[in-house]
Every structure is written in C-alpha cells, then in structure tokens.
XYZ file of C-alpha atoms in Angstrom:
467
model
C 65.644 93.958 111.200
C 68.623 96.329 110.438
C 66.765 98.017 107.296
C 63.738 98.711 109.890
C 66.577 100.040 112.492
C 67.843 102.462 109.990
C 64.113 103.664 109.131
C 63.740 104.159 112.781
C 67.026 106.303 112.877
C 65.865 108.548 110.284
C 62.344 109.160 111.613
C 63.635 109.693 114.881
C 65.970 112.348 113.611
C 63.287 114.039 111.702
C 60.647 113.667 114.396
C 63.126 115.664 116.843
C 64.017 118.046 113.978
C 67.637 117.083 114.315
C 69.953 117.150 111.158
C 72.711 114.513 111.512
C 76.014 116.045 110.583
C 78.478 113.653 112.019
C 78.779 110.173 113.405
C 80.620 108.799 116.416
C 81.313 105.667 118.603
C 83.740 107.655 120.932
C 81.571 109.695 123.429
C 84.590 112.370 123.339
C 83.906 113.079 119.644
C 80.395 113.898 120.210
C 78.973 117.273 119.444
C 75.698 118.860 118.455
C 74.016 116.919 115.410
C 75.674 113.751 116.004
C 74.491 110.290 115.778
C 76.298 108.376 118.309
C 76.552 104.658 118.573
C 76.669 103.289 121.913
C 79.085 100.365 121.207
C 79.922 97.881 123.780
C 83.843 97.563 123.593
C 86.376 95.351 125.065
C 87.239 97.797 128.026
C 84.464 100.323 127.809
C 80.755 100.073 127.245
C 79.489 103.233 125.384
C 76.158 102.970 127.002
C 77.676 104.366 130.416
C 78.090 107.739 128.489
C 74.389 108.052 127.162
C 72.591 109.704 129.822
C 75.339 112.345 130.078
C 75.171 112.936 126.515
C 71.569 113.322 126.355
C 71.731 115.917 129.062
C 74.738 117.897 127.625
C 73.368 117.721 123.923
C 69.722 118.694 122.605
C 70.442 117.871 119.045
C 71.635 114.287 119.293
C 70.519 110.859 118.320
C 71.764 107.764 119.900
C 71.827 104.136 118.736
C 72.072 101.507 121.483
C 71.309 97.860 122.215
C 69.993 98.935 125.712
C 66.614 100.622 126.478
C 66.471 104.245 127.315
C 63.244 106.321 128.078
C 64.438 109.310 125.945
C 62.952 109.277 122.532
C 66.215 110.386 120.851
C 67.636 107.080 121.586
C 66.918 104.106 119.043
C 67.064 100.563 120.460
C 68.693 97.993 118.035
C 69.709 94.416 118.127
C 73.127 94.775 116.745
C 74.702 98.332 117.211
C 77.872 97.442 115.210
C 76.011 96.113 112.265
C 73.867 99.017 112.364
C 76.937 101.429 112.469
C 78.636 100.086 109.385
C 75.594 100.211 107.521
C 74.648 103.903 108.417
C 78.350 104.841 108.041
C 78.137 103.594 104.438
C 74.938 105.545 103.627
C 76.269 108.626 105.528
C 79.395 108.807 103.289
C 77.304 107.911 100.046
C 78.434 104.366 99.735
C 81.893 104.931 98.822
C 82.880 101.310 98.355
C 80.347 100.959 95.478
C 82.579 103.478 93.708
C 85.914 101.756 93.921
C 87.013 98.132 93.713
C 87.631 97.057 97.158
C 89.773 93.801 97.857
C 89.797 92.472 101.347
C 92.620 90.100 102.571
C 92.364 87.981 105.389
C 94.786 85.405 106.959
C 97.331 85.199 109.898
C 100.352 86.149 107.774
C 101.177 87.792 104.638
C 98.301 90.459 104.247
C 100.591 93.422 104.401
C 103.179 92.224 101.915
C 100.440 91.215 99.651
C 98.824 94.793 99.854
C 102.046 96.477 99.054
C 102.658 94.186 95.997
C 99.433 94.915 94.753
C 99.706 98.721 95.396
C 102.843 98.383 93.136
C 101.034 96.530 90.312
C 97.896 98.740 90.320
C 98.734 102.313 89.696
C 95.594 103.982 90.919
C 95.341 102.112 94.095
C 95.585 102.735 97.952
C 95.910 100.308 100.968
C 94.372 100.128 104.402
C 96.218 97.762 106.857
C 98.667 97.142 109.753
C 101.131 99.982 108.467
C 98.210 102.584 108.077
C 96.433 103.812 104.920
C 97.725 105.577 102.145
C 96.285 108.616 100.298
C 97.845 110.578 97.536
C 101.427 109.287 98.216
C 101.131 109.689 102.065
C 100.668 107.077 104.789
C 98.601 107.747 107.809
C 98.681 105.798 110.951
C 95.758 103.633 112.280
C 95.034 102.521 115.788
C 93.921 98.918 114.549
C 94.831 96.953 111.324
C 91.070 97.295 110.231
C 89.643 100.518 111.716
C 85.980 100.745 113.016
C 83.389 101.062 110.422
C 82.768 104.933 110.652
C 86.600 105.686 110.247
C 86.668 103.010 107.363
C 84.018 104.575 105.389
C 85.608 108.055 105.775
C 88.695 106.715 104.460
C 86.844 105.230 101.691
C 84.985 108.582 100.927
C 88.487 110.508 100.826
C 89.815 107.937 98.489
C 86.773 108.314 96.194
C 87.242 111.941 96.242
C 90.831 111.572 94.997
C 89.569 109.242 92.148
C 91.014 106.107 93.690
C 90.096 102.941 91.332
C 91.404 100.175 93.643
C 91.732 99.705 97.432
C 93.376 96.644 98.987
C 92.672 96.454 102.583
C 93.587 93.842 105.358
C 90.520 92.323 107.104
C 91.717 91.276 110.433
C 89.863 88.406 112.328
C 88.834 91.135 115.026
C 87.178 93.295 112.260
C 85.142 90.380 111.090
C 83.964 89.371 114.493
C 83.406 92.919 115.482
C 81.562 93.789 112.212
C 83.867 96.518 111.473
C 83.605 95.640 107.739
C 79.950 95.675 107.610
C 78.661 98.149 104.822
C 81.719 97.420 102.584
C 81.092 96.234 99.088
C 83.826 93.927 98.521
C 84.637 93.106 94.668
C 87.053 90.351 95.847
C 88.177 88.450 99.118
C 91.326 86.764 99.713
C 92.658 84.074 102.084
C 96.297 83.940 102.758
C 96.591 81.174 105.617
C 95.789 80.527 109.208
C 98.355 79.639 111.815
C 97.895 80.377 115.818
C 97.368 83.967 116.786
C 94.979 86.048 118.974
C 94.122 83.170 121.365
C 93.952 85.471 124.147
C 90.658 86.921 122.394
C 89.587 83.705 120.703
C 90.492 81.052 123.268
C 90.839 78.238 120.805
C 92.253 77.874 117.342
C 88.776 76.566 116.199
C 87.115 79.893 117.152
C 89.866 81.834 115.573
C 89.641 79.851 112.366
C 85.870 80.154 112.248
C 86.236 83.901 112.508
C 88.540 83.923 109.402
C 86.335 81.476 107.320
C 83.188 83.556 108.234
C 84.688 86.209 106.168
C 83.668 84.377 102.991
C 80.245 83.659 101.551
C 79.587 81.093 98.720
C 78.621 83.915 96.375
C 81.750 85.880 96.960
C 84.532 86.165 94.292
C 87.604 84.641 96.091
C 91.410 84.112 95.978
C 92.483 81.263 98.117
C 95.849 79.710 99.316
C 95.065 76.028 98.301
C 98.091 74.837 100.324
C 96.362 75.766 103.664
C 94.342 73.243 105.576
C 91.428 75.687 105.978
C 91.110 76.339 102.337
C 88.644 73.628 101.604
C 86.224 75.417 103.860
C 86.526 78.372 101.546
C 86.908 77.268 98.066
C 84.288 77.470 95.627
C 85.081 75.894 92.150
C 83.030 78.621 90.074
C 84.134 81.629 92.057
C 87.518 80.866 93.169
C 91.016 81.622 91.845
C 93.554 79.175 93.828
C 97.377 79.345 94.210
C 100.051 77.222 95.846
C 102.972 75.014 95.152
C 100.787 72.339 93.396
C 99.796 71.938 89.689
C 96.079 71.640 90.805
C 96.225 75.451 91.565
C 95.299 78.163 89.059
C 98.638 79.940 90.027
C 101.541 77.901 90.776
C 105.626 77.929 90.378
C 107.509 76.221 87.650
C 110.770 77.040 88.962
C 112.245 79.292 91.705
C 115.157 80.222 93.687
C 116.133 82.982 96.090
C 119.116 84.276 98.050
C 119.837 87.549 99.821
C 119.473 89.578 96.721
C 115.782 88.211 96.095
C 113.550 85.874 94.310
C 113.686 84.608 90.682
C 110.360 82.886 89.913
C 108.859 81.331 87.009
C 105.154 81.149 87.435
C 102.318 79.479 85.760
C 99.349 82.296 85.952
C 96.343 80.445 84.869
C 98.017 79.144 81.634
C 100.412 82.302 81.103
C 104.108 82.067 82.212
C 105.237 85.040 84.217
C 109.048 85.546 84.675
C 109.124 87.263 88.005
C 111.974 89.096 89.896
C 111.491 90.373 93.340
C 113.670 91.943 95.841
C 111.698 90.234 98.585
C 113.130 86.796 99.757
C 111.938 83.560 101.111
C 109.425 80.815 100.293
C 106.843 82.546 102.115
C 107.083 85.639 99.955
C 106.696 83.309 96.865
C 103.218 82.665 98.408
C 102.544 86.538 98.772
C 103.583 86.901 95.099
C 101.381 84.219 94.018
C 98.651 85.776 95.879
C 99.131 89.213 94.274
C 99.378 87.630 91.047
C 96.016 85.762 91.438
C 94.288 89.029 92.276
C 96.048 90.569 89.334
C 94.558 87.880 87.090
C 91.044 88.326 88.581
C 91.338 92.229 87.663
C 92.863 91.372 84.211
C 96.076 93.018 84.615
C 98.668 92.374 81.833
C 101.581 90.316 82.152
C 103.973 93.191 81.873
C 101.973 95.094 84.515
C 102.283 92.231 87.083
C 106.052 91.598 86.290
C 107.011 95.232 86.466
C 104.907 95.791 89.552
C 106.418 93.167 91.571
C 109.932 93.948 90.546
C 109.395 97.608 91.709
C 108.034 96.791 95.050
C 111.398 97.186 96.721
C 110.399 96.750 100.491
C 107.619 96.632 102.858
C 108.009 98.648 106.123
C 108.936 96.218 108.843
C 109.059 93.268 106.666
C 112.316 91.743 106.131
C 113.999 95.089 106.155
C 117.655 94.822 105.557
C 120.495 97.033 106.864
C 124.254 96.452 105.952
C 127.241 97.311 107.761
C 130.418 96.431 105.925
C 129.745 92.673 105.457
C 127.435 92.306 108.283
C 123.440 92.396 107.987
C 120.504 93.360 110.246
C 117.040 92.398 109.283
C 113.761 93.973 111.132
C 110.686 92.135 110.912
C 107.161 91.999 112.146
C 107.052 88.413 112.939
C 105.279 88.080 116.318
C 103.886 84.388 116.138
C 105.855 81.046 116.173
C 104.752 80.432 112.696
C 105.680 83.733 111.280
C 108.973 83.494 113.154
C 109.672 80.096 111.451
C 108.936 81.483 108.223
C 111.412 84.203 108.613
C 114.101 82.528 110.492
C 114.068 79.376 108.338
C 114.655 81.789 105.241
C 117.502 83.593 106.791
C 119.114 80.386 107.971
C 118.814 79.229 104.233
C 120.665 82.217 102.821
C 123.071 83.056 105.669
C 126.918 82.688 104.993
C 127.757 83.146 108.717
C 125.808 83.020 111.987
C 122.024 83.950 112.443
C 121.679 86.069 115.625
C 118.043 86.564 116.834
C 116.731 89.201 119.061
C 113.057 88.794 120.002
C 110.447 89.070 122.722
C 106.581 88.611 122.913
C 103.776 90.972 123.791
C 102.291 91.545 127.127
C 98.522 90.898 127.629
C 98.161 88.650 124.546
C 98.221 85.029 123.852
C 100.542 83.284 126.198
C 100.525 79.870 124.795
C 102.476 80.849 121.868
C 105.429 82.244 123.891
C 107.241 78.951 124.446
C 106.655 78.130 120.751
C 108.329 81.263 119.618
C 111.212 80.443 122.019
C 111.504 76.892 120.300
C 111.446 78.399 116.877
C 114.432 81.058 117.774
C 116.366 78.204 119.221
C 115.845 75.883 116.296
C 116.950 78.224 113.553
C 119.441 80.663 115.318
C 123.022 80.269 116.335
C 122.578 82.874 119.034
C 119.358 83.878 120.657
C 118.761 87.155 122.735
C 115.509 87.212 124.559
C 114.111 90.736 125.149
C 110.906 92.905 125.680
C 108.293 93.490 122.992
C 105.447 95.451 124.155
C 105.096 94.129 127.614
C 101.817 96.283 128.464
C 100.766 95.626 131.854
C 102.562 92.319 132.452
C 106.008 91.953 134.014
C 108.665 91.674 131.329
C 110.488 89.076 133.482
C 107.357 86.903 133.447
C 107.020 87.041 129.568
C 110.618 86.101 129.197
C 110.333 83.156 131.684
C 107.195 81.895 129.462
C 109.493 82.057 126.247
C 112.379 80.326 127.953
C 110.214 77.362 128.945
C 109.956 76.347 125.120
C 113.904 76.260 124.717
C 115.495 72.947 125.283
C 119.160 73.982 124.962
C 120.062 76.991 126.856
C 123.710 77.248 125.359
C 124.061 80.401 123.435
C 120.676 81.837 124.956
C 120.844 85.284 126.561
C 118.442 87.291 128.187
C 118.435 91.236 128.313
C 114.943 92.816 129.126
C 116.033 96.257 127.748
C 115.220 96.197 124.017
C 117.889 98.681 122.948
C 120.388 96.861 124.974
C 119.445 93.603 123.481
C 119.687 94.916 119.863
C 122.937 96.816 120.605
C 124.360 93.507 122.271
C 123.367 91.410 118.960
C 124.877 94.053 116.714
C 128.122 94.010 118.780
C 128.362 90.172 118.707
C 128.101 90.113 114.700
C 130.959 89.456 112.522
C 131.445 89.541 108.691
C 128.675 87.377 106.991
C 126.421 87.302 110.096
C 122.816 88.299 110.045
C 121.066 89.779 113.051
C 117.365 89.278 112.953
C 115.323 91.693 115.134
C 111.676 90.313 115.026
C 108.499 91.195 116.639
C 107.802 94.890 116.180
C 108.921 95.557 112.557
C 107.376 98.800 111.253
C 106.179 99.978 115.053
C 107.863 102.942 116.144
C 106.628 102.764 119.813
C 106.906 100.467 122.913
C 104.126 100.050 125.443
C 105.453 99.765 128.877
C 102.294 99.561 131.324
C 100.112 102.649 130.510
C 102.802 104.409 128.943
C 103.705 104.753 125.260
C 107.346 105.690 124.358
C 108.843 106.314 121.093
C 111.011 103.017 119.960
C 111.894 101.729 116.580
C 114.091 98.986 115.831
C 115.242 100.260 112.659
C 116.366 103.386 114.329
C 118.318 101.421 116.831
C 120.342 99.733 114.137
C 121.150 102.597 112.110
C 122.200 104.585 115.185
C 124.414 101.768 116.467
C 126.109 100.879 113.088
C 126.050 104.650 112.166
C 124.605 103.994 108.774
C-alpha cells in the first residue's frame, strides 16, 4: 500500500508540474513546492489547514488520510508511515550510510547514549538532551523528533562523515511511527517501568509499544534482568546483559561510592576492568548496556575501558555540586522507579542526611504521583515537595496527589515555588549532607500554564551556594 502511495505522490507532482523542494508537517512551514503531510496530532489535526493551503499555494502537494476534491491531494491509509518513508527518500536514505542504534526503555537511554558517544569516536547522539553535531548540542522538542526532522538530522550527520549514531527511541516515537524509514543496524532494550500512562492508560499498552519496536529479525541488545526481556530475546540475534551469569555481559565484582564505580565485567568471555565517575547499581546496568553495544560493533577492550572512564558526566543525570563538605545532586528522575534508583543510590553512599526536593509534572500520569511521594519518603531524611512543570494544572493539586502516598508526614515540607524549595533545602544542608533535586535534570525551563519561563535547577544551586 505505502509503496503504491509513494508512487502516487510522485505521479501527482509530475502531473501537476510541481517540483518538490521541501517537506512539512507543520502548516506554518509550508511554502511553494512543499509536500505537506496532514498529520492528525494530539491537539491539532493538520487536515483543518488543507483547504487554506491549497488556496494559498499553487505548487503544493498534500498527503492526507482524508479525501479532498483537489487533485493535488493524495489520500493514503497511514500518513505517518508514508511521511517517514518519503522523508528517508527525500534525504537520500541517510541511515543506510551510517550505523544507527536505537535504544528504547523507560530509564537509562540518555546515559547509555553518552557512554557510547564516548566509546565511539566518530559518533553522534539523538535524544532527550538534544542532538549532537560537530561538538555542538542542539535542542529538540521531543526525545525522538518527527520523521522529517530526524531524516534531516541524519542527512546533516552523513554530510559530516558521521559513522555511528546512537538515538533514543521513545514509546511515543514507536507508536506514532516517527522512526519509520530508519535503517537500524542494532536495537537496544533497557527496561520497562511505569511511565506515560496519561497517554497509554495501562502498563500493558505501554509495554506493548516498547516491545513492538523489536522484530524477530532485528539484531538486539537486551537487559536480561527485566521481566519483559523474554518477549524480545531471540537466541540467534541477541546479546544479553544483566546481573546473572546466564547473560553475555555480567559483573564479576563491583563497588561504588561518591567518587564512582569500580567494575570487573565478563564481556562475552573477555574480562574488562572498568572505572567510571558515574555511581549506582543502575548505572552499572547502563555501562553493561554500552559494553554490549560495543561488543556487537567489535570495539576493543581498550576503547571500551577508556571510553567509559572518560565519560565524566551526563547532563542532568546525577550532576554533583560541592560546597565545602556538602553536596547537591541534580537528576532527571521523574518516575517512581527512577526516583527509587537515584535516591537508593544516594542513600547508600551518604555520610550525613539525604534531603530530597521534587515535584511531578502536570497534565501527565497522575497515578505515579503518590508512588513518587512514597519513594521520596522511604529513602530521604527530609523531603520538600514542590512544583515541576505544572502546565495547566493547579500546582497545589499536584502536590496533594503526591502527599497521598506519604505515610509519615514528619520531616515533610511543602513549598510550591521551586526556587524557594531548592534554596530551603540548600540552607538546611550540613556537612556531609546530600541535597537531591530531582525531576527536571537538564531542563532549563519551567512550564506554568501556557507560559514557558527560564529555569534551571543547576543554576539555582550554583547561584545559592556561589560556586
């Protein structure tokens, strides 16, 4: 069907003597000689702009799932799938000229891409913190952009002779077919825990979206310890990792403290001695994942060990700040599972108290809020509940949802103003204490209603402590 749709798009352009010079899914970016894809988005249906675009532009073609009388409109069954394939063809199939690795999972995707970027010298990344190109990082609106934007990014990478790209493949990207048209050399599964239930409604739906990323013929790297791994593992095409000797990649010995991780790893029969400034058991999973990908691409022991050692930090992932003998840590953890991983790690290495500042995003999965409150209470000595990105919700209502999960209200404080909450926690800190500021990580903004303001947890810490 889609091949036929592509042929019809080409014949429509030829019949109307239209040379396609640009692609767009945003009506505001349409100009003459554009092929516009009328995508039905979560909030806006691109079809509502079709008639106006046809009147405004003569040399335009439009792809839609609806029927229009104008012969410049091509009706297809699936606009998004068609858009991905056309975008790939338009940019001369850039992913066939690089080695693309797609990483999906609830947690660990970003850190794993940074580890791999450090191991693989001629590589770039695409994900939550943006995409890299020639030592510069560019922001993205989504963890995984729409297919047109993605293919343009890949095209630019090819023009700069990039050999490897490590990209995060979000569940939304899989469901909304943003990754259609990408030639993946390897697909990676990290884990599944609760997230995005505002969109998927149930964990089963969310898990199915993640698992659907993988086909039996794909070359795969899989976290063997995750309960969903058995739905993905294929004995012929899979490299596994985990804390079990049944895995291809597993630890022989490890320990970690505030200075980092020391890890002896069995990597498919070869022993690696790894040192990393990252901390925590969950980062051992991320390291093993990066090692598994490196084994697949036949990187040497020295390349792997040196690359992991030289990956000093990941933006907004356990970023440490020190003021005399006090520490502040900024992390992106915004689910209960991620908070448990981060706070449990900090609880294990602390020499004083753990003071946690966090909130929950508005207009998102409400069911995780009390679980986040419970996680904060379990591992922290003091908790300050504040705002994250409240969006259209009342911050007080979000905080109330969080508080319902807390059993013992002792040492629990509420301060809706995030800057004041962070300052309050930093003022409370004594020597050897750790202040954990979680939820926003690398983000340098806060969404209040329809307004986006500049806000960066890291800047607040540095300004307050004058470091």
